[in-house]
CSV table of C-alpha atoms and ligand atoms in Angstrom, one decimal:
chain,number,residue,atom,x,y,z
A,231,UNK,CA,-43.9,57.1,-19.3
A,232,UNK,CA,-42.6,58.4,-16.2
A,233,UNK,CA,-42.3,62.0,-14.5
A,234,UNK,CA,-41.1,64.4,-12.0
A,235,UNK,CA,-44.3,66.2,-11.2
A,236,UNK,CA,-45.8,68.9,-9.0
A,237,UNK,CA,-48.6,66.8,-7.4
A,238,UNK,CA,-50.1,70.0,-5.8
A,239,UNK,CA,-49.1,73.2,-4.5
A,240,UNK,CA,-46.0,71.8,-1.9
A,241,UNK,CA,-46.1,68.9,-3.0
A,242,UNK,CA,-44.0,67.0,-5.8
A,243,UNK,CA,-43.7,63.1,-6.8
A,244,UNK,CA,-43.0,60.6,-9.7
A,245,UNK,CA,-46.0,60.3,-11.5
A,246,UNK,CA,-47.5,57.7,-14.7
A,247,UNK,CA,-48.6,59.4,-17.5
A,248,UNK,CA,-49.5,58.6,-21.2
A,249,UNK,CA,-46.8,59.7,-23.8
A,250,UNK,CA,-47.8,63.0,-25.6
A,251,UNK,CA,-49.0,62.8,-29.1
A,252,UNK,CA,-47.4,64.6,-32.3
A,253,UNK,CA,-49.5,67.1,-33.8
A,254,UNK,CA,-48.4,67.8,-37.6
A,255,UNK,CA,-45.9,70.9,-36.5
A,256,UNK,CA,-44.7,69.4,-33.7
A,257,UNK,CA,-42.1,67.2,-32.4
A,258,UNK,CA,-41.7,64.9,-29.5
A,259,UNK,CA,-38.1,64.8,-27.4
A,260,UNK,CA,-36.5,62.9,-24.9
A,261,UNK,CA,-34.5,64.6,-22.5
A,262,UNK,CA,-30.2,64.7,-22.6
A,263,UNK,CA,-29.8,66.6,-20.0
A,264,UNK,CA,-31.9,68.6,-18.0
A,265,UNK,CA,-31.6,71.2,-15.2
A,266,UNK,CA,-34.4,73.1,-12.5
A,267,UNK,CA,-34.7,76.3,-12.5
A,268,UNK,CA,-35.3,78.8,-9.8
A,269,UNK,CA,-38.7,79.5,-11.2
A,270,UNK,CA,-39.7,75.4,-10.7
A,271,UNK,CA,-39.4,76.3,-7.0
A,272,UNK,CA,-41.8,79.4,-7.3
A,273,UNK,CA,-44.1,77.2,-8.9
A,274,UNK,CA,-43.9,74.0,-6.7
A,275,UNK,CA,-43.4,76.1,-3.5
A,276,UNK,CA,-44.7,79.6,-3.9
A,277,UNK,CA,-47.9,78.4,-5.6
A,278,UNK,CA,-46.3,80.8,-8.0
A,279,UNK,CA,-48.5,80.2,-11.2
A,280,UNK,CA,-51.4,78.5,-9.2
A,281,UNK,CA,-52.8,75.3,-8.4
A,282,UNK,CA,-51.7,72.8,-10.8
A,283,UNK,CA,-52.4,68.9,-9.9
A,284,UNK,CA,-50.1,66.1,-11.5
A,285,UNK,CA,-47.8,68.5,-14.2
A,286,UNK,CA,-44.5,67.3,-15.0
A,287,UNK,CA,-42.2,69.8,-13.8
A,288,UNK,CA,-39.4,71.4,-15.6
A,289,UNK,CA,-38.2,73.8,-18.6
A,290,UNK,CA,-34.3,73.4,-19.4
A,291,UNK,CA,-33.5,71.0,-21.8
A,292,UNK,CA,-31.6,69.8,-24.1
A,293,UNK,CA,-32.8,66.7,-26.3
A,294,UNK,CA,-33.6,64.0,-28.9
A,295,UNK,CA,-35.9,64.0,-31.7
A,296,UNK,CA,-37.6,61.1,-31.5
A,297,UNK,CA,-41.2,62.0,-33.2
A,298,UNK,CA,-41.9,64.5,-36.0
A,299,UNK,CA,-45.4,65.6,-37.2
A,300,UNK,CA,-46.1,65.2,-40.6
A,301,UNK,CA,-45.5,69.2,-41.6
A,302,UNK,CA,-41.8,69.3,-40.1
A,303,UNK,CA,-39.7,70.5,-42.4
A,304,UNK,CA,-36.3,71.0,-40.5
A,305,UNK,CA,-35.5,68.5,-37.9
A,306,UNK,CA,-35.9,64.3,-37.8
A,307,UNK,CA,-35.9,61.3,-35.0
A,308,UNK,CA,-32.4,61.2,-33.9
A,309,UNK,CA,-31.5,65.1,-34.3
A,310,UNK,CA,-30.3,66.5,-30.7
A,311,UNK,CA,-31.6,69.7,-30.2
A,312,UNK,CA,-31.7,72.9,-28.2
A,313,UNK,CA,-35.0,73.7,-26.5
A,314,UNK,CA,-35.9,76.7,-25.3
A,315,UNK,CA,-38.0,77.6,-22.3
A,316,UNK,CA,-40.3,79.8,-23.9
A,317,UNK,CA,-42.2,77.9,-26.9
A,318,UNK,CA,-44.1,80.6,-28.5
A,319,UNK,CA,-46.8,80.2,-31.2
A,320,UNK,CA,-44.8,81.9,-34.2
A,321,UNK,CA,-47.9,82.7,-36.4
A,322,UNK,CA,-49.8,84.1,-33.6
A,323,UNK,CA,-50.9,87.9,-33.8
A,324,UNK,CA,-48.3,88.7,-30.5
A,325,UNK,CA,-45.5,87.0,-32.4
A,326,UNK,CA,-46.3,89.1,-35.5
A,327,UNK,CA,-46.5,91.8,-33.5
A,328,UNK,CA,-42.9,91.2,-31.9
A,329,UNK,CA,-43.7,89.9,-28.9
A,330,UNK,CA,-44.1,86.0,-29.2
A,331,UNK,CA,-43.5,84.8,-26.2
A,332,UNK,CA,-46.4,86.7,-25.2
A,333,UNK,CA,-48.1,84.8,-28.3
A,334,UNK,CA,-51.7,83.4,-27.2
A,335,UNK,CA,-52.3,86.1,-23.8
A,336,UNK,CA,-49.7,87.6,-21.6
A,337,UNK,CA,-46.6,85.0,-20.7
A,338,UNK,CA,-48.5,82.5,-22.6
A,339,UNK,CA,-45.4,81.6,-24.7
A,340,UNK,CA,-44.2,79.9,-21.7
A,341,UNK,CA,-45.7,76.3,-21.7
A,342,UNK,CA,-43.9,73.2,-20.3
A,343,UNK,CA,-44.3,73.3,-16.9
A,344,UNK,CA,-47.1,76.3,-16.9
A,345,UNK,CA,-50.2,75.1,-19.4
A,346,UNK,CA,-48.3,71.6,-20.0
A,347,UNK,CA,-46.3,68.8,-19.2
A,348,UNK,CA,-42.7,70.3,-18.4
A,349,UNK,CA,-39.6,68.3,-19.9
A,350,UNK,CA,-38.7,66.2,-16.6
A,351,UNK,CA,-40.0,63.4,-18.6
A,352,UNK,CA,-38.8,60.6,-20.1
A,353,UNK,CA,-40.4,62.1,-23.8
A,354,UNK,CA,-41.9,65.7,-23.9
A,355,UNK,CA,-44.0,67.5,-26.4
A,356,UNK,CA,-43.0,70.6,-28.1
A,357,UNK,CA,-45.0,72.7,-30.0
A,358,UNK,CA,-43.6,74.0,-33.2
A,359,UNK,CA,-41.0,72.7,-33.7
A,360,UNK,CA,-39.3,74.4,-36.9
A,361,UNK,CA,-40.0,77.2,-35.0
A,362,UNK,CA,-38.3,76.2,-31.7
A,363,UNK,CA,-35.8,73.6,-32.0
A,364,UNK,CA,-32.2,74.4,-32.9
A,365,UNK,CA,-29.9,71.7,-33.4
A,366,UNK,CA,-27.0,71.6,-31.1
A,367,UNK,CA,-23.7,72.9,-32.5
A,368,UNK,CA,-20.5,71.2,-32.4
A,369,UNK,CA,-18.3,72.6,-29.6
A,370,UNK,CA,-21.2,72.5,-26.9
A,371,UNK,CA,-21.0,69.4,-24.3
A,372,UNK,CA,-24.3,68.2,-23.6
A,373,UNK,CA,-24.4,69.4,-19.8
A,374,UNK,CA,-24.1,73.0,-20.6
A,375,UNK,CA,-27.2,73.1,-23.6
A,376,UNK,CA,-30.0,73.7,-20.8
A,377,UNK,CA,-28.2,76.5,-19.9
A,378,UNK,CA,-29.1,78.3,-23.4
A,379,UNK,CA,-32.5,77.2,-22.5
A,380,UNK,CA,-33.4,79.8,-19.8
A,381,UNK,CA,-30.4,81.1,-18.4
A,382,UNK,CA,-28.7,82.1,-21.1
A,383,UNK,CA,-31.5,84.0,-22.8
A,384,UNK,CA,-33.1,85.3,-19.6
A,385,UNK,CA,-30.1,86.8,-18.4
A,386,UNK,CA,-29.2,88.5,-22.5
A,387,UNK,CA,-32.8,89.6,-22.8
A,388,UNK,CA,-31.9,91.6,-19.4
A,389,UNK,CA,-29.0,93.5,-21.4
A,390,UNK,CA,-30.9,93.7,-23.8
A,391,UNK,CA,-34.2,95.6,-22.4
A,392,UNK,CA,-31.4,97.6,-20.5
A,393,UNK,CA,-30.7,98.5,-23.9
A,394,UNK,CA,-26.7,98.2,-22.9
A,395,UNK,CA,-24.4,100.1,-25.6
A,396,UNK,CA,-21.0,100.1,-26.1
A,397,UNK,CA,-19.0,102.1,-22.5
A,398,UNK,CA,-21.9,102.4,-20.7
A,399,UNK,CA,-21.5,101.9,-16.9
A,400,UNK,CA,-24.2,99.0,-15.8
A,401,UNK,CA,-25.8,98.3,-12.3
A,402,UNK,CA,-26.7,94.2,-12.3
A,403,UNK,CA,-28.9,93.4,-9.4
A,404,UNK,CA,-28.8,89.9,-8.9
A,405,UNK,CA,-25.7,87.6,-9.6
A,406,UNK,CA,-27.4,83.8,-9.6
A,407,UNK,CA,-27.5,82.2,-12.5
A,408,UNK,CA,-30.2,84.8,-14.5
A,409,UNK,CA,-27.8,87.7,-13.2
A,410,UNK,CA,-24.5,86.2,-14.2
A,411,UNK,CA,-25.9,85.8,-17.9
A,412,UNK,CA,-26.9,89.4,-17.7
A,413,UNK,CA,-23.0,90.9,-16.5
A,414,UNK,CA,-22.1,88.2,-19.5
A,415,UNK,CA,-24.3,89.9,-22.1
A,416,UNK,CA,-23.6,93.1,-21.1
A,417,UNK,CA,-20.2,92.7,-21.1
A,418,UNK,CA,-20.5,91.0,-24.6
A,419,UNK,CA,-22.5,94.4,-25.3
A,420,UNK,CA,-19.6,96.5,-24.7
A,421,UNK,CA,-20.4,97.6,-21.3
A,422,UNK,CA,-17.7,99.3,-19.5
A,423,UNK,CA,-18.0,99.4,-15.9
A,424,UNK,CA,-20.1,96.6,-14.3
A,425,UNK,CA,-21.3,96.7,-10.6
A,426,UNK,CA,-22.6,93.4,-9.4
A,427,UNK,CA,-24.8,92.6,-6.5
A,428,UNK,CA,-24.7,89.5,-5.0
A,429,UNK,CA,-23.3,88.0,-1.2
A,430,UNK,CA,-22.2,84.3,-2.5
A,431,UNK,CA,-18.9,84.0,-2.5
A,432,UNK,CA,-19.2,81.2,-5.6
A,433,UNK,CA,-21.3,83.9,-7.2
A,434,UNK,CA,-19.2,86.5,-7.0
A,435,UNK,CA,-16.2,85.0,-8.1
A,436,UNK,CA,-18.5,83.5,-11.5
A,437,UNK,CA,-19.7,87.7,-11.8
A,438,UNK,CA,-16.0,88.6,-12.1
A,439,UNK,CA,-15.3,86.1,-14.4
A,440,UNK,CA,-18.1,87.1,-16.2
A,441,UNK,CA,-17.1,90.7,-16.6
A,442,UNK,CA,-18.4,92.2,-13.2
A,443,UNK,CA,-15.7,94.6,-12.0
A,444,UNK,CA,-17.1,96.1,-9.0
A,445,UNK,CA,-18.6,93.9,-6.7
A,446,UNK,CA,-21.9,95.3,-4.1
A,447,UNK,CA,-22.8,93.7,-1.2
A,448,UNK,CA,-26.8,94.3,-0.8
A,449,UNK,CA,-26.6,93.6,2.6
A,450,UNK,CA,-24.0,96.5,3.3
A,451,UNK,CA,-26.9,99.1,3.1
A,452,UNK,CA,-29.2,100.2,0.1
A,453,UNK,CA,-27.9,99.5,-3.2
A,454,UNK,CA,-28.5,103.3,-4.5
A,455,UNK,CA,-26.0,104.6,-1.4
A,456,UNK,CA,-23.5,102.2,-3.0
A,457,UNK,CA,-23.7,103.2,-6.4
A,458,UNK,CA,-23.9,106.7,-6.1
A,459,UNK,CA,-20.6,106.3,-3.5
A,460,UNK,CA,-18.3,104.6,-6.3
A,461,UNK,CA,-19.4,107.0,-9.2
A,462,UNK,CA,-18.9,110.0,-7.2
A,463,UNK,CA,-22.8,111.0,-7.1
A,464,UNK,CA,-23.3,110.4,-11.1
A,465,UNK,CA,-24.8,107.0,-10.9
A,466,UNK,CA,-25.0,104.3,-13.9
A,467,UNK,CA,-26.4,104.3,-17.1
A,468,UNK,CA,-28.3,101.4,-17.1
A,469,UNK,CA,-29.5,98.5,-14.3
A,470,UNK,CA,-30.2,95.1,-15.2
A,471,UNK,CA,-32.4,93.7,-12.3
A,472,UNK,CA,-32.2,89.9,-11.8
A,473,UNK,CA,-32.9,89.6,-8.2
A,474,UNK,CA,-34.7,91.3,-5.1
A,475,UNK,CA,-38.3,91.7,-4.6
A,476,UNK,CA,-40.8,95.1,-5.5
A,477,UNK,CA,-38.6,97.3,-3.4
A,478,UNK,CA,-35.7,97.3,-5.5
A,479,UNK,CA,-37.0,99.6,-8.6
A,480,UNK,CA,-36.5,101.9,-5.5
A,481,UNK,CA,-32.8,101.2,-5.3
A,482,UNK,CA,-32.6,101.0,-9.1
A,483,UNK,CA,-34.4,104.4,-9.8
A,484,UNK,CA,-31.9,106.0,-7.4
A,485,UNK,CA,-28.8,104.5,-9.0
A,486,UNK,CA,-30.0,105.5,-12.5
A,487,UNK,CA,-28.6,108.5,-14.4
A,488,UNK,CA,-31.7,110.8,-15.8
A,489,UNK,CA,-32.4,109.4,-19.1
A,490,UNK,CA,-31.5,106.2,-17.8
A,491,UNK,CA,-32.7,102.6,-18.7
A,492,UNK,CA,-33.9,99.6,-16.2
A,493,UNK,CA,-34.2,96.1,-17.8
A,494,UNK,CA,-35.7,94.0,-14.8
A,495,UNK,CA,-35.9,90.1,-15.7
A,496,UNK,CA,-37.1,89.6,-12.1
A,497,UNK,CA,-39.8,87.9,-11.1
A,498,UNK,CA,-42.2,89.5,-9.0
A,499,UNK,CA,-43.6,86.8,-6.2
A,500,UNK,CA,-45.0,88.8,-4.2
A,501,UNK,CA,-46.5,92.7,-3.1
A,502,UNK,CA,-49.0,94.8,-4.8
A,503,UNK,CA,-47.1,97.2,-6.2
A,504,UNK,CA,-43.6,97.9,-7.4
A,505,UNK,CA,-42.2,101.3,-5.9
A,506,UNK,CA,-41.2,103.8,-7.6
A,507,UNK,CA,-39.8,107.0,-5.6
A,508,UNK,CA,-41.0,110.3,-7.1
A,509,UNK,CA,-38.7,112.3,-6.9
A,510,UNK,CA,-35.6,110.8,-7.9
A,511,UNK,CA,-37.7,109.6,-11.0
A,512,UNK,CA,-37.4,113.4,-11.5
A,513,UNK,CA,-40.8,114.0,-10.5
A,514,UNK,CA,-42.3,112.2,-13.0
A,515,UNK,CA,-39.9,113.7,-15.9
A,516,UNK,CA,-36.5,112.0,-15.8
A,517,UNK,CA,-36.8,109.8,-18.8
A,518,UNK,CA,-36.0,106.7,-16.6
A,519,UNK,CA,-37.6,104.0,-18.2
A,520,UNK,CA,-38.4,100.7,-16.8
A,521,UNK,CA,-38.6,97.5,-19.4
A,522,UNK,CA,-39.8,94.4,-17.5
A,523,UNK,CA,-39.9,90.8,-20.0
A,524,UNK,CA,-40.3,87.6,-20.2
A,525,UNK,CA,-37.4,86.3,-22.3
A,526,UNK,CA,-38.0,85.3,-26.0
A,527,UNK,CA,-37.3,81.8,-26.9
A,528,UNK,CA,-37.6,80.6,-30.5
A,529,UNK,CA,-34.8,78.7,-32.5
A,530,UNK,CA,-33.3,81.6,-34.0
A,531,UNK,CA,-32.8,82.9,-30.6
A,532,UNK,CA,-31.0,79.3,-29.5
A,533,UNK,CA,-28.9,79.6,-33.0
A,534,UNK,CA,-27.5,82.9,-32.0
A,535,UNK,CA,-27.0,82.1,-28.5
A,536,UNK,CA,-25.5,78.7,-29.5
A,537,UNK,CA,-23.4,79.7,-32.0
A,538,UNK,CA,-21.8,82.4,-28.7
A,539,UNK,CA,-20.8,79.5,-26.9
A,540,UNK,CA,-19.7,77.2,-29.8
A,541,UNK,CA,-17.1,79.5,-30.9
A,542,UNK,CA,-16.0,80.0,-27.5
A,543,UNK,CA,-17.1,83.7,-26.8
A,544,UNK,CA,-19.3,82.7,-23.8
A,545,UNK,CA,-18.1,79.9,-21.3
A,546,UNK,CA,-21.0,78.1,-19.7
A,547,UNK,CA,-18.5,76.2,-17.5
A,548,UNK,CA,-18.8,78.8,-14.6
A,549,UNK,CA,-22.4,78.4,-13.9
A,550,UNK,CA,-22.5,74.5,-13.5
A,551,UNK,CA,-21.5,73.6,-10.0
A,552,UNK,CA,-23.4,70.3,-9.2
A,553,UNK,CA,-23.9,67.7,-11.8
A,554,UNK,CA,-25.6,64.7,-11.4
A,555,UNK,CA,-25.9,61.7,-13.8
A,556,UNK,CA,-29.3,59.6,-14.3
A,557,UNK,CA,-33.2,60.7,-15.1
A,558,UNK,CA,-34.1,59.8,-11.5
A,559,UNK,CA,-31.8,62.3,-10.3
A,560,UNK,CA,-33.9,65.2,-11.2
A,561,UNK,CA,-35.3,65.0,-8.2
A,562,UNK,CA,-32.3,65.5,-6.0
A,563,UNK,CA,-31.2,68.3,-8.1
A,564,UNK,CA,-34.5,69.9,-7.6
A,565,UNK,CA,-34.5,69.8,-4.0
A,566,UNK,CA,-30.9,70.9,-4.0
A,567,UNK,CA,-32.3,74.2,-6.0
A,568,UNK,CA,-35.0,74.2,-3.0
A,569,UNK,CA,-32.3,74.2,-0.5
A,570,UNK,CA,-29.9,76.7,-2.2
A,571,UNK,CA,-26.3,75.7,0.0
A,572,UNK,CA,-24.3,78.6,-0.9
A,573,UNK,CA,-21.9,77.2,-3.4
A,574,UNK,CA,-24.5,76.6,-5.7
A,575,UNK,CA,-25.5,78.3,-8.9
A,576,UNK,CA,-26.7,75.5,-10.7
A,577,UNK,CA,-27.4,71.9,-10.9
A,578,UNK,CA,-27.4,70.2,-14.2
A,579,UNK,CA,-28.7,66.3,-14.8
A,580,UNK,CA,-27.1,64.6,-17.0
A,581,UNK,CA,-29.2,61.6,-18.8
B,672,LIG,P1,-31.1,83.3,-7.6
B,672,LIG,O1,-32.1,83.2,-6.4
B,672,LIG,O2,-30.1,82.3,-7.8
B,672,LIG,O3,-30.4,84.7,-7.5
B,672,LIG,C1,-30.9,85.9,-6.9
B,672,LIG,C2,-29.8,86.9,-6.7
B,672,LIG,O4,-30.4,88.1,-6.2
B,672,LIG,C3,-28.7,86.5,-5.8
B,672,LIG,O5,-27.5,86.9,-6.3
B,672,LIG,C4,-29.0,87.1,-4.5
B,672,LIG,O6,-27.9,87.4,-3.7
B,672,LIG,C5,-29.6,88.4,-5.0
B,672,LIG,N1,-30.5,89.1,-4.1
B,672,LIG,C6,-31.4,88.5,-3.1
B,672,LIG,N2,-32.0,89.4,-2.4
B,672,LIG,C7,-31.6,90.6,-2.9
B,672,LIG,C8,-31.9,92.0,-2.6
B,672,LIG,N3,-32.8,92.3,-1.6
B,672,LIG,N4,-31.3,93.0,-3.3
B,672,LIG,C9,-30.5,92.7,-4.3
B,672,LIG,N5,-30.1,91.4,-4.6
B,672,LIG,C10,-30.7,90.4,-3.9
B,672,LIG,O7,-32.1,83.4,-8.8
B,672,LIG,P2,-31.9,83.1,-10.4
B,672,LIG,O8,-30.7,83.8,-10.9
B,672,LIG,O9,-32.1,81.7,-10.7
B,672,LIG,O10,-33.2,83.9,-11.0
B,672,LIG,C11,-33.4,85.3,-10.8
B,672,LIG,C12,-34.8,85.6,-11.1
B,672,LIG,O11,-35.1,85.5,-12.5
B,672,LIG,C13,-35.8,84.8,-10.3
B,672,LIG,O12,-36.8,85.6,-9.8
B,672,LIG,C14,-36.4,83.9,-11.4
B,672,LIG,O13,-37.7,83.4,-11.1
B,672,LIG,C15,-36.4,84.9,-12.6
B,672,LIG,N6,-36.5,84.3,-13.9
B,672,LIG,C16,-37.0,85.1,-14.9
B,672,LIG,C17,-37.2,84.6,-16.2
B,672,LIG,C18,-37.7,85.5,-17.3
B,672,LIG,O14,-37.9,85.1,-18.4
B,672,LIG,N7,-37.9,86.8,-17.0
B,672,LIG,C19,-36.8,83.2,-16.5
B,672,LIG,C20,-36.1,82.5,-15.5
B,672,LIG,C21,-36.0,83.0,-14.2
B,672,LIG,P3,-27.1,86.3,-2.8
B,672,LIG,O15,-25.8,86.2,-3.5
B,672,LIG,O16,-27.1,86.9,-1.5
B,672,LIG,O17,-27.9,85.0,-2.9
B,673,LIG,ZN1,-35.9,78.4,-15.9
């Protein structure tokens, strides 16, 4: 079969490979649609994860069944399915202890494209599969399922380690595609104010439409100054960070009300150490806590998010802007991720 692979670190090309085998749990997929993800480029690029020689890139999916192992109960060849970006291991001791896409060491829960063969593929393994397929609902068109793969529950999980409740005002760091889904869930969390930082104008417009209703420039000055300036020195009660580097905790400390909660879904690509200043932390006794995760995937988790956009309560629409048609195309969408033109949020293939 044939793949879009990371060669080395740089480095990326269609590769040969075998077709995976089905082990008795799992099920094997071809792709319907597929999308890159801003992490593909920390990995191919950033030498994010490592060296890795000839893996199959990719994690956003949607798909068909077209192998089941012998102990599937739930889904057969021909079902089209969700498929999450994080495949945990659901009877592993991290799953039982609520953290499953932890399950097997820390991140571990995240395979395709990290310990395996990713999904740009013309058939892909997954691991699990009662546990982590979800059939597709009616009501959601085919280019917008990889969107519930990754950016969908990345961007919730933020709101949700924020621990958003029902009025609170919420600081969103971050308005790409991760950050967008976070204004969405916290919006859909009953948020009441939401200040969203971003520059792109595309972006912006999506955050508003989204629920953002203050929009922050980062590159007007430090976040915090902002904040603090449009709640008249109170700051907000949560932050959701979906963008920036190991500096911002600084800006998000600052902009937090004591007692205050920070859900960062960021990744972290580079510096030793994330900063936190001491004193608006309230010198160690402020009760602003800091929730960093990686999000949980699992097919209850793509039921519940698919069932949002199936009975219309969260419009994917906004966060496709470039869609191309044909496997092969994968490649171009990748490099348009690379090259980031500013009316982008996301590419989606279309097979
Ligand atoms: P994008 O690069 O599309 O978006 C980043 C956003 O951050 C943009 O809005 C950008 O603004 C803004 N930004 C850039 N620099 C700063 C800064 N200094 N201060 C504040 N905001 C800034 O990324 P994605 O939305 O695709 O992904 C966001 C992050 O989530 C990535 O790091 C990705 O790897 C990570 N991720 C995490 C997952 C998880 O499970 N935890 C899963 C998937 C992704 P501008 O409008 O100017 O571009
Ligand atoms: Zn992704």
């Amino acid at each position: 079969m044939k793949g879009f692979a990371m060669i080395k670190i740089g480095e990326t090309g269609w590769i040969e490979k075998e077709t995976p085998k089905c082990g008795p749990l799992d099920a094997i997929c071809k792709p319907l649609a597929l999308a890159p993800c801003t992490s593909d480029i920390h990995t191919v690029w950033e030498g994010a994860i490592g060296e890795r020689h000839n893996m199959i890139l990719g994690h956003e999916s949607c798909g068909e069944v077209v192998e089941v192992g012998s102990l599937v109960k739930d889904f057969k060849p021909g079902d089209k399915v969700l498929i999450p970006a994080i495949t945990p291991d659901w009877n592993s001791l991290e799953a039982q202890a609520g953290y499953s896409m932890h399950s097997g060491g820390m991140l571990a829960g995240w395979k395709f494209s990290n310990f395996k063969d990713g999904v740009f593929s013309e058939f892909f393994h997954v691991n699990d599969a009662d546990g982590n397929l979800a059939l597709i609902p009616d009501g959601i068109k085919v280019e917008h399922a990889p969107m519930l793969s990754d950016m969908v529950p990345t961007g919730f999980h933020g709101a949700e380690l924020a621990d958003v409740q029902y009025g609170d005002t919420v600081l969103v760091i971050g308005i790409g595609p991760v950050g967008l889904m976070s204004v969405a869930g916290a919006n859909l969390r009953g948020a009441s104010r939401i200040y969203a930082v971003g520059t792109r104008p595309k972006c912006i417009e999506a955050a508003k439409f989204y629920g953002a209703t203050d929009i922050i420039s980062y590159k007007n000055g430090p976040i915090d100054k902002q904040v603090l300036d449009l709640t008249h020195g109170k700051g907000v009660d949560k932050v959701i960070i979906a963008g920036g580097d190991v500096d911002t905790f600084e800006e998000a400390i600052k902009a937090l009300k004591a007692g205050g909660k920070i859900g960062n879904v960021n990744y972290l690509g580079s510096g030793t150490y994330v900063k936190i200043p001491r004193v608006e932390w309230g010198v160690g006794m402020g009760h602003k806590q800091i929730n960093g995760g990686l999000m949980p995937g699992g097919r209850l988790r793509m039921e519940k998010l698919g069932s949002l956009v199936a009975i219309g309560k969260l419009d994917l629409s906004k966060l496709i802007t470039h869609t191309f048609k044909g496997f092969e195309k994968v490649e171009d969408a990748l490099y348009l991720m690379k090259d980031k033109p500013a009316d982008l949020i996301k590419p989606v293939v279309v097979i």
